[in-house]
C-alpha atoms as a printed R data frame, in Angstrom:
    type eleno elety resid chain resno       x       y       z
1   ATOM     1    CA   ASP     A     1 -76.235  12.489   8.255
2   ATOM     2    CA   ASP     A     2 -79.565  14.204   7.540
3   ATOM     3    CA   ASP     A     3 -78.963  16.455  10.512
4   ATOM     4    CA   GLY     A     4 -75.607  17.589   9.118
5   ATOM     5    CA   GLY     A     5 -73.441  15.598  11.482
6   ATOM     6    CA   GLY     A     6 -70.195  14.037  10.279
7   ATOM     7    CA   VAL     A     7 -70.061  10.276   9.802
8   ATOM     8    CA   THR     A     8 -66.802   8.269   9.914
9   ATOM     9    CA   SER     A     9 -66.586   4.653   8.820
10  ATOM    10    CA   PRO     A    10 -64.694   1.979  10.721
11  ATOM    11    CA   PRO     A    11 -61.166   1.557   9.318
12  ATOM    12    CA   SER     A    12 -60.595  -0.886   6.492
13  ATOM    13    CA   SER     A    13 -57.085  -1.843   5.270
14  ATOM    14    CA   THR     A    14 -55.253  -4.110   2.903
15  ATOM    15    CA   SER     A    15 -51.746  -5.586   2.959
16  ATOM    16    CA   THR     A    16 -49.689  -5.956  -0.207
17  ATOM    17    CA   PRO     A    17 -46.495  -8.008   0.116
18  ATOM    18    CA   THR     A    18 -43.340  -6.253  -1.129
19  ATOM    19    CA   ARG     A    19 -39.874  -7.615  -1.669
20  ATOM    20    CA   LYS     A    20 -37.369  -7.121   1.092
21  ATOM    21    CA   PRO     A    21 -34.680  -4.618  -0.006
22  ATOM    22    CA   LEU     A    22 -31.775  -6.651  -1.298
23  ATOM    23    CA   PRO     A    23 -29.033  -4.330  -2.582
24  ATOM    24    CA   ALA     A    24 -26.386  -6.060  -4.691
25  ATOM    25    CA   ILE     A    25 -23.666  -5.132  -7.169
26  ATOM    26    CA   LEU     A    26 -21.740  -7.168  -9.749
27  ATOM    27    CA   LEU     A    27 -18.437  -6.423 -11.442
28  ATOM    28    CA   SER     A    28 -17.112  -8.139 -14.552
29  ATOM    29    CA   LYS     A    29 -13.637  -7.679 -15.989
30  ATOM    30    CA   SER     A    30 -12.053  -8.846 -19.244
31  ATOM    31    CA   ALA     A    31  -8.724  -8.247 -20.952
32  ATOM    32    CA   ALA     A    32  -8.261  -7.321 -24.594
33  ATOM    33    CA   LYS     A    33  -5.550  -8.863 -26.736
34  ATOM    34    CA   PRO     A    34  -2.183  -7.410 -25.685
35  ATOM    35    CA   VAL     A    35  -0.686  -4.785 -27.985
36  ATOM    36    CA   ASP     A    36   2.737  -5.924 -29.199
37  ATOM    37    CA   THR     A    37   4.409  -2.541 -28.817
38  ATOM    38    CA   ASN     A    38   7.902  -3.669 -29.812
39  ATOM    39    CA   GLY     A    39   6.679  -5.983 -32.590
40  ATOM    40    CA   ASP     A    40   8.614  -9.046 -31.417
41  ATOM    41    CA   GLY     A    41   5.608 -11.375 -31.462
42  ATOM    42    CA   ARG     A    42   5.763 -11.892 -27.713
43  ATOM    43    CA   VAL     A    43   3.769 -10.730 -24.703
44  ATOM    44    CA   ASP     A    44   6.652  -9.139 -22.861
45  ATOM    45    CA   SER     A    45   7.879  -6.054 -21.067
46  ATOM    46    CA   GLY     A    46   6.673  -2.778 -22.576
47  ATOM    47    CA   ASP     A    47   3.602  -4.228 -24.302
48  ATOM    48    CA   THR     A    48   0.186  -3.000 -23.152
49  ATOM    49    CA   VAL     A    49  -3.090  -4.621 -22.106
50  ATOM    50    CA   ALA     A    50  -6.450  -2.817 -22.045
51  ATOM    51    CA   TYR     A    51  -9.252  -3.970 -19.760
52  ATOM    52    CA   ALA     A    52 -13.051  -3.728 -19.925
53  ATOM    53    CA   LEU     A    53 -14.835  -3.144 -16.600
54  ATOM    54    CA   VAL     A    54 -18.633  -3.449 -16.371
55  ATOM    55    CA   VAL     A    55 -20.495  -2.782 -13.123
56  ATOM    56    CA   THR     A    56 -24.170  -3.856 -12.749
57  ATOM    57    CA   ASN     A    57 -26.877  -3.226 -10.155
58  ATOM    58    CA   THR     A    58 -28.183  -6.765  -9.575
59  ATOM    59    CA   GLY     A    59 -30.272  -5.864  -6.529
60  ATOM    60    CA   ASN     A    60 -33.826  -4.554  -6.164
61  ATOM    61    CA   VAL     A    61 -33.007  -1.028  -4.990
62  ATOM    62    CA   PRO     A    62 -31.173   1.824  -6.720
63  ATOM    63    CA   LEU     A    63 -27.531   2.396  -5.815
64  ATOM    64    CA   HIS     A    64 -25.420   5.520  -5.505
65  ATOM    65    CA   ASP     A    65 -21.761   6.296  -4.825
66  ATOM    66    CA   VAL     A    66 -20.823   3.596  -7.337
67  ATOM    67    CA   GLN     A    67 -17.031   3.284  -7.572
68  ATOM    68    CA   VAL     A    68 -14.525   0.924  -9.197
69  ATOM    69    CA   THR     A    69 -10.902   0.715  -8.050
70  ATOM    70    CA   ASP     A    70  -7.965  -1.146  -9.548
71  ATOM    71    CA   PRO     A    71  -4.467  -0.799  -8.044
72  ATOM    72    CA   MET     A    72  -2.753  -1.991 -11.235
73  ATOM    73    CA   LEU     A    73  -4.647   0.305 -13.590
74  ATOM    74    CA   GLY     A    74  -4.717   3.422 -11.429
75  ATOM    75    CA   THR     A    75  -7.671   5.750 -11.969
76  ATOM    76    CA   VAL     A    76 -10.879   4.051 -13.163
77  ATOM    77    CA   THR     A    77 -13.563   6.374 -14.543
78  ATOM    78    CA   CYS     A    78 -17.266   5.441 -14.590
79  ATOM    79    CA   PRO     A    79 -19.946   7.456 -16.471
80  ATOM    80    CA   SER     A    80 -22.176   7.761 -13.397
81  ATOM    81    CA   THR     A    81 -22.086   7.165  -9.668
82  ATOM    82    CA   VAL     A    82 -25.779   6.169  -9.685
83  ATOM    83    CA   LEU     A    83 -27.190   2.860 -10.934
84  ATOM    84    CA   ALA     A    84 -30.899   2.139 -11.272
85  ATOM    85    CA   ILE     A    85 -32.209  -1.353 -10.639
86  ATOM    86    CA   GLY     A    86 -30.860  -3.667 -13.344
87  ATOM    87    CA   ALA     A    87 -28.698  -0.959 -14.919
88  ATOM    88    CA   SER     A    88 -25.092  -1.469 -16.062
89  ATOM    89    CA   GLU     A    89 -22.276   0.848 -17.029
90  ATOM    90    CA   SER     A    90 -18.831   0.413 -18.541
91  ATOM    91    CA   CYS     A    91 -15.909   1.999 -16.743
92  ATOM    92    CA   SER     A    92 -12.569   2.808 -18.332
93  ATOM    93    CA   SER     A    93  -8.922   3.228 -17.433
94  ATOM    94    CA   ALA     A    94  -5.549   3.606 -19.056
95  ATOM    95    CA   PRO     A    95  -4.097   0.318 -20.343
96  ATOM    96    CA   HIS     A    96  -1.571  -1.546 -18.220
97  ATOM    97    CA   VAL     A    97   2.036  -1.461 -19.389
98  ATOM    98    CA   ILE     A    98   3.478  -4.932 -18.892
99  ATOM    99    CA   THR     A    99   6.462  -4.967 -16.548
100 ATOM   100    CA   GLN     A   100   9.420  -7.317 -16.357
101 ATOM   101    CA   ALA     A   101   7.970  -8.649 -13.097
102 ATOM   102    CA   ASP     A   102   4.775  -9.601 -14.983
103 ATOM   103    CA   VAL     A   103   6.825 -11.523 -17.537
104 ATOM   104    CA   ASP     A   104   8.940 -13.253 -14.895
105 ATOM   105    CA   HIS     A   105   5.766 -14.279 -13.066
106 ATOM   106    CA   GLY     A   106   4.395 -15.863 -16.240
107 ATOM   107    CA   ILE     A   107   0.984 -14.217 -16.024
108 ATOM   108    CA   ILE     A   108  -0.427 -10.708 -15.672
109 ATOM   109    CA   HIS     A   109  -2.948 -11.095 -12.852
110 ATOM   110    CA   ASN     A   110  -5.213  -8.126 -12.306
111 ATOM   111    CA   THR     A   111  -8.098  -7.618  -9.847
112 ATOM   112    CA   ALA     A   112 -10.606  -4.749  -9.665
113 ATOM   113    CA   THR     A   113 -13.133  -3.970  -6.930
114 ATOM   114    CA   ALA     A   114 -16.562  -2.300  -7.023
115 ATOM   115    CA   THR     A   115 -18.462  -0.653  -4.164
116 ATOM   116    CA   ALA     A   116 -21.694   1.344  -3.795
117 ATOM   117    CA   THR     A   117 -24.214   2.657  -1.267
118 ATOM   118    CA   ASP     A   118 -27.881   1.659  -0.948
119 ATOM   119    CA   PRO     A   119 -30.844   4.022  -0.233
120 ATOM   120    CA   ASP     A   120 -30.308   3.531   3.520
121 ATOM   121    CA   ASN     A   121 -26.709   4.711   3.063
122 ATOM   122    CA   ASP     A   122 -25.370   1.253   3.879
123 ATOM   123    CA   ALA     A   123 -22.332  -0.006   2.021
124 ATOM   124    CA   VAL     A   124 -22.856  -2.469  -0.819
125 ATOM   125    CA   GLY     A   125 -19.873  -4.652  -1.672
126 ATOM   126    CA   PRO     A   126 -16.989  -4.746  -2.139
127 ATOM   127    CA   VAL     A   127 -17.127  -7.263  -4.975
128 ATOM   128    CA   SER     A   128 -14.100  -8.201  -7.064
129 ATOM   129    CA   ALA     A   129 -13.373  -9.444 -10.565
130 ATOM   130    CA   SER     A   130 -10.071 -10.638 -12.032
131 ATOM   131    CA   ALA     A   131  -8.529 -11.188 -15.439
132 ATOM   132    CA   ASN     A   132  -5.376 -13.115 -16.312
133 ATOM   133    CA   VAL     A   133  -3.185 -12.627 -19.365
134 ATOM   134    CA   PRO     A   134  -0.333 -15.105 -19.949
135 ATOM   135    CA   SER     A   135   3.063 -13.602 -20.684
136 ATOM   136    CA   THR     A   136   5.658 -15.104 -23.018
137 ATOM   137    CA   GLN     A   137   8.488 -16.666 -21.060
138 ATOM   138    CA   VAL     A   138  11.590 -17.362 -23.142
139 ATOM   139    CA   ALA     A   139  14.971 -18.127 -21.558
140 ATOM   140    CA   ARG     A   140  17.676 -17.646 -24.169
141 ATOM   141    CA   LEU     A   141  21.270 -16.437 -24.355
142 ATOM   142    CA   SER     A   142  23.555 -15.511 -27.244
143 ATOM   143    CA   ILE     A   143  27.340 -15.173 -27.182
144 ATOM   144    CA   ASP     A   144  29.706 -13.392 -29.563
145 ATOM   145    CA   LYS     A   145  33.374 -14.287 -29.194
146 ATOM   146    CA   GLN     A   146  36.085 -12.042 -30.631
147 ATOM   147    CA   ALA     A   147  39.872 -12.331 -30.603
148 ATOM   148    CA   GLY     A   148  41.885  -9.228 -29.841
149 ATOM   149    CA   THR     A   149  45.374  -8.256 -30.988
150 ATOM   150    CA   VAL     A   150  47.953 -10.896 -30.140
151 ATOM   151    CA   GLN     A   151  50.323  -9.783 -27.395
152 ATOM   152    CA   ASP     A   152  53.874 -10.402 -28.671
153 ATOM   153    CA   THR     A   153  55.277 -11.546 -25.368
154 ATOM   154    CA   ASN     A   154  58.779 -12.361 -26.636
155 ATOM   155    CA   GLY     A   155  58.994  -9.365 -28.961
156 ATOM   156    CA   ASP     A   156  59.917 -11.327 -32.076
157 ATOM   157    CA   HIS     A   157  57.092  -9.832 -34.119
158 ATOM   158    CA   ARG     A   158  55.645 -13.256 -34.739
159 ATOM   159    CA   THR     A   159  52.546 -15.032 -33.506
160 ATOM   160    CA   ASP     A   160  54.246 -17.973 -31.902
161 ATOM   161    CA   ALA     A   161  54.512 -20.033 -28.740
162 ATOM   162    CA   GLY     A   162  54.355 -18.030 -25.533
163 ATOM   163    CA   ASP     A   163  52.389 -15.114 -26.990
164 ATOM   164    CA   THR     A   164  48.902 -14.506 -25.660
165 ATOM   165    CA   ILE     A   165  45.582 -13.819 -27.339
166 ATOM   166    CA   PRO     A   166  43.003 -11.698 -25.470
167 ATOM   167    CA   TYR     A   167  39.393 -12.672 -26.068
168 ATOM   168    CA   THR     A   168  36.130 -10.863 -25.400
169 ATOM   169    CA   PHE     A   169  32.781 -12.578 -25.038
170 ATOM   170    CA   VAL     A   170  29.638 -10.471 -25.415
171 ATOM   171    CA   VAL     A   171  26.792 -12.327 -23.709
172 ATOM   172    CA   THR     A   172  23.240 -11.120 -24.429
173 ATOM   173    CA   ASN     A   173  19.957 -12.140 -22.871
174 ATOM   174    CA   THR     A   174  17.835 -12.560 -25.998
175 ATOM   175    CA   GLY     A   175  14.882 -13.984 -24.067
176 ATOM   176    CA   THR     A   176  12.107 -12.347 -22.094
177 ATOM   177    CA   VAL     A   177  12.973 -13.292 -18.501
178 ATOM   178    CA   ILE     A   178  15.796 -12.441 -16.130
179 ATOM   179    CA   ILE     A   179  18.580 -15.034 -16.237
180 ATOM   180    CA   THR     A   180  20.850 -15.679 -13.247
181 ATOM   181    CA   GLY     A   181  23.985 -17.733 -12.793
182 ATOM   182    CA   VAL     A   182  25.369 -16.581 -16.146
183 ATOM   183    CA   ALA     A   183  28.912 -17.804 -16.822
184 ATOM   184    CA   VAL     A   184  31.157 -18.299 -19.856
185 ATOM   185    CA   GLU     A   185  33.116 -21.515 -20.318
186 ATOM   186    CA   ASP     A   186  35.884 -22.009 -22.874
187 ATOM   187    CA   VAL     A   187  37.850 -25.253 -23.132
188 ATOM   188    CA   ARG     A   188  41.075 -23.365 -24.044
189 ATOM   189    CA   ILE     A   189  40.744 -20.580 -21.472
190 ATOM   190    CA   ALA     A   190  41.059 -21.532 -17.834
191 ATOM   191    CA   SER     A   191  39.179 -18.529 -16.517
192 ATOM   192    CA   VAL     A   192  36.721 -16.167 -18.187
193 ATOM   193    CA   SER     A   193  35.706 -13.235 -15.995
194 ATOM   194    CA   CYS     A   194  32.301 -11.553 -16.296
195 ATOM   195    CA   PRO     A   195  31.130  -8.371 -14.542
196 ATOM   196    CA   THR     A   196  27.894  -9.976 -13.292
197 ATOM   197    CA   VAL     A   197  26.036 -13.270 -13.117
198 ATOM   198    CA   THR     A   198  22.606 -11.774 -13.775
199 ATOM   199    CA   LEU     A   199  21.216 -10.466 -17.049
200 ATOM   200    CA   ALA     A   200  17.888  -8.733 -17.484
201 ATOM   201    CA   ALA     A   201  15.917  -9.351 -20.659
202 ATOM   202    CA   GLY     A   202  17.655  -7.596 -23.545
203 ATOM   203    CA   ALA     A   203  20.769  -6.789 -21.495
204 ATOM   204    CA   SER     A   204  24.354  -7.564 -22.524
205 ATOM   205    CA   MET     A   205  27.701  -7.825 -20.775
206 ATOM   206    CA   THR     A   206  31.281  -8.267 -21.949
207 ATOM   207    CA   CYS     A   207  33.395 -11.015 -20.420
208 ATOM   208    CA   ALA     A   208  37.148 -11.446 -20.926
209 ATOM   209    CA   GLY     A   209  39.856 -14.087 -20.922
210 ATOM   210    CA   SER     A   210  43.209 -14.818 -22.555
211 ATOM   211    CA   TYR     A   211  44.998 -17.819 -24.031
212 ATOM   212    CA   ARG     A   212  48.742 -18.520 -24.142
213 ATOM   213    CA   ILE     A   213  49.760 -19.953 -27.499
214 ATOM   214    CA   LYS     A   214  51.357 -23.390 -27.421
215 ATOM   215    CA   GLN     A   215  53.868 -24.881 -29.836
216 ATOM   216    CA   ALA     A   216  51.155 -27.296 -30.977
217 ATOM   217    CA   ASP     A   217  49.066 -24.314 -32.078
218 ATOM   218    CA   VAL     A   218  51.998 -22.955 -34.099
219 ATOM   219    CA   ASP     A   219  52.564 -26.359 -35.659
220 ATOM   220    CA   ALA     A   220  48.858 -26.583 -36.517
221 ATOM   221    CA   GLY     A   221  48.979 -23.175 -38.214
222 ATOM   222    CA   SER     A   222  46.074 -21.605 -36.284
């Protein structure tokens, strides 16, 4: 005032509404076209699938400690562990090598998870995203039958009645899935023995049996 004394006004205040902190995170995942490593035109064991992973801050506060995990893909690398409001980043990993189990299942199902921390150091997430890639399921067998050297049972140096012919049967799984209950049937051979009843994709086995020549075979000439 005029006398040099200090003057203080009564308080005056305003209130401006602000948004409540709502931290949130979003993860999207997509699969690229599988790479046909063996060139057989199928999505099968040994082929690879690459995935795109995009994590986004969909909340109204910045996030830190951003992390993406994926058990199938192993290590997932993101450019930054900090995401501003509305920001996105693409994370990367090594492609997945398709296994026989994937093929047998009929689909490569893959799920990734994203987590983060808000400014109050509270956990945000986890949120998950999945991608499915169909595999090619083909059940197919091939068989190659070969006759061995005739066993001259009676020692007359002829292929005639009573002699035996050994046969081999090479059975191959030419499909993409494991086949069980594999057996070889031959109307002339009572019993064909095989080392196993299960064949993995691409696997082969040799089965064996023998036939005793009858007089009717000799008369027929073959």
